[in-house]
Short mmCIF file of C-alpha atoms in Angstrom, two decimals:
data_model
loop_
_atom_site.label_atom_id
_atom_site.label_comp_id
_atom_site.label_asym_id
_atom_site.label_seq_id
_atom_site.Cartn_x
_atom_site.Cartn_y
_atom_site.Cartn_z
CA LYS A 1 -92.58 -4.71 -115.09
CA ASN A 2 -93.32 -4.83 -111.34
CA GLN A 3 -93.32 -8.56 -111.50
CA LEU A 4 -89.87 -8.56 -113.16
CA GLU A 5 -88.55 -6.14 -110.60
CA GLN A 6 -89.97 -8.30 -107.81
CA GLU A 7 -88.37 -11.42 -109.32
CA GLU A 8 -85.05 -9.59 -109.68
CA PHE A 9 -85.30 -8.34 -106.09
CA ASP A 10 -86.13 -11.86 -104.87
CA THR A 11 -83.25 -13.31 -106.89
CA ASN A 12 -80.82 -10.67 -105.56
CA SER A 13 -82.14 -11.18 -102.07
CA ALA A 14 -81.66 -14.96 -102.31
CA PHE A 15 -78.18 -14.44 -103.76
CA GLU A 16 -77.21 -12.05 -100.96
CA LYS A 17 -78.55 -14.49 -98.36
CA ARG A 18 -76.44 -17.28 -99.85
CA GLN A 19 -73.40 -15.00 -99.97
CA LEU A 20 -73.95 -14.02 -96.34
CA ASN A 21 -74.47 -17.66 -95.41
CA PHE A 22 -71.25 -18.69 -97.19
CA ALA A 23 -69.37 -15.83 -95.52
CA SER A 24 -70.71 -16.90 -92.10
CA GLU A 25 -69.80 -20.52 -92.75
CA LYS A 26 -66.30 -19.48 -93.82
CA LYS A 27 -65.87 -17.28 -90.76
CA PHE A 28 -66.98 -20.07 -88.40
CA ALA A 29 -64.85 -22.63 -90.24
CA GLU A 30 -61.79 -20.36 -89.89
CA LYS A 31 -62.54 -19.80 -86.22
CA ASP A 32 -62.94 -23.55 -85.69
CA LYS A 33 -59.69 -24.17 -87.55
CA MET A 34 -57.82 -21.66 -85.37
CA GLU A 35 -59.21 -23.27 -82.21
CA LYS A 36 -58.15 -26.70 -83.40
CA GLU A 37 -54.68 -25.44 -84.34
CA THR A 38 -54.31 -23.86 -80.89
CA LEU A 39 -55.43 -27.09 -79.26
CA ALA A 40 -53.07 -29.13 -81.43
CA GLU A 41 -50.15 -26.83 -80.54
CA GLY A 42 -50.95 -27.27 -76.85
CA LYS A 43 -51.05 -31.03 -77.29
CA ARG A 44 -47.72 -31.01 -79.13
CA GLU A 45 -46.19 -28.99 -76.31
CA GLU A 46 -47.58 -31.40 -73.71
CA LYS A 47 -46.25 -34.32 -75.72
CA GLY A 48 -42.81 -32.74 -75.89
CA LEU A 49 -42.73 -32.20 -72.14
CA ALA A 50 -43.99 -35.72 -71.49
CA GLU A 51 -41.37 -37.16 -73.85
CA GLY A 52 -38.66 -35.19 -72.03
CA ASP A 53 -39.90 -36.50 -68.69
CA ARG A 54 -39.99 -40.02 -70.10
CA MET A 55 -36.40 -39.80 -71.32
CA GLN A 56 -35.28 -38.47 -67.94
CA GLU A 57 -37.07 -41.31 -66.15
CA ILE A 58 -35.48 -43.86 -68.47
CA ALA A 59 -32.03 -42.41 -67.75
CA GLU A 60 -32.72 -42.42 -64.01
CA LYS A 61 -33.99 -45.99 -64.19
CA GLN A 62 -30.82 -47.10 -65.98
CA ALA A 63 -28.69 -45.36 -63.35
CA ASP A 64 -30.72 -47.01 -60.59
CA GLN A 65 -30.36 -50.40 -62.28
CA SER A 66 -26.58 -49.94 -62.56
CA PHE A 67 -26.41 -49.02 -58.87
CA LEU A 68 -28.55 -52.03 -57.99
CA ASN A 69 -26.26 -54.30 -60.01
CA VAL A 70 -23.19 -52.97 -58.15
CA LEU A 71 -24.91 -53.40 -54.78
CA THR A 72 -26.05 -56.91 -55.66
CA GLU A 73 -22.53 -57.89 -56.65
CA GLU A 74 -21.11 -56.41 -53.44
CA CYS A 75 -23.72 -58.17 -51.33
CA GLU A 76 -23.07 -61.50 -53.04
CA THR A 77 -19.32 -61.07 -52.49
CA LYS A 78 -19.83 -60.22 -48.82
CA ALA A 79 -22.24 -63.13 -48.39
CA HIS A 80 -19.69 -65.48 -49.93
CA LEU A 81 -16.95 -64.15 -47.61
CA TRP A 82 -19.29 -64.50 -44.62
CA ASP A 83 -20.01 -68.11 -45.57
CA GLN A 84 -16.25 -68.80 -45.82
CA ARG A 85 -15.61 -67.22 -42.42
CA SER A 86 -18.54 -69.08 -40.91
CA GLN A 87 -17.25 -72.40 -42.26
CA THR A 88 -13.76 -71.57 -40.98
CA ARG A 89 -15.15 -70.72 -37.53
CA ALA A 90 -17.25 -73.88 -37.54
CA GLY A 91 -14.13 -75.89 -38.38
CA GLU A 92 -12.18 -74.11 -35.63
CA LEU A 93 -14.96 -74.80 -33.09
CA GLN A 94 -15.04 -78.43 -34.11
CA ALA A 95 -11.26 -78.62 -33.73
CA LEU A 96 -11.49 -76.98 -30.28
CA ARG A 97 -14.13 -79.47 -29.18
CA ALA A 98 -12.03 -82.32 -30.46
CA ALA A 99 -9.02 -80.89 -28.57
CA GLN A 100 -11.06 -80.50 -25.38
CA THR A 101 -12.32 -84.04 -25.70
CA ALA A 102 -8.77 -85.27 -26.23
CA LEU A 103 -7.52 -83.32 -23.19
CA LYS A 104 -10.26 -84.68 -20.96
CA GLU A 105 -9.33 -88.24 -21.78
#
């Protein structure tokens, strides 16, 4: 009888140890899961902020590119006008020299 009681006690003891072990594993798994969910939420928030910043930078880049295009067009127009005026002045100077040469003769 003592042997049966000892076997039953050992069996119950082993069962309780397994139950306690499973409960501990479950508790740590739940804790780990909560930590990972918290970390994932933080990462999602960071991603959302980064995506917002990215969209803002894209919009600013497009605005800067539009401004650059306008400035480039204006500069090209002014350069073309400058070249025309320079050619006109060069022609006028050439005509003046020709007139001076003609007057000296």
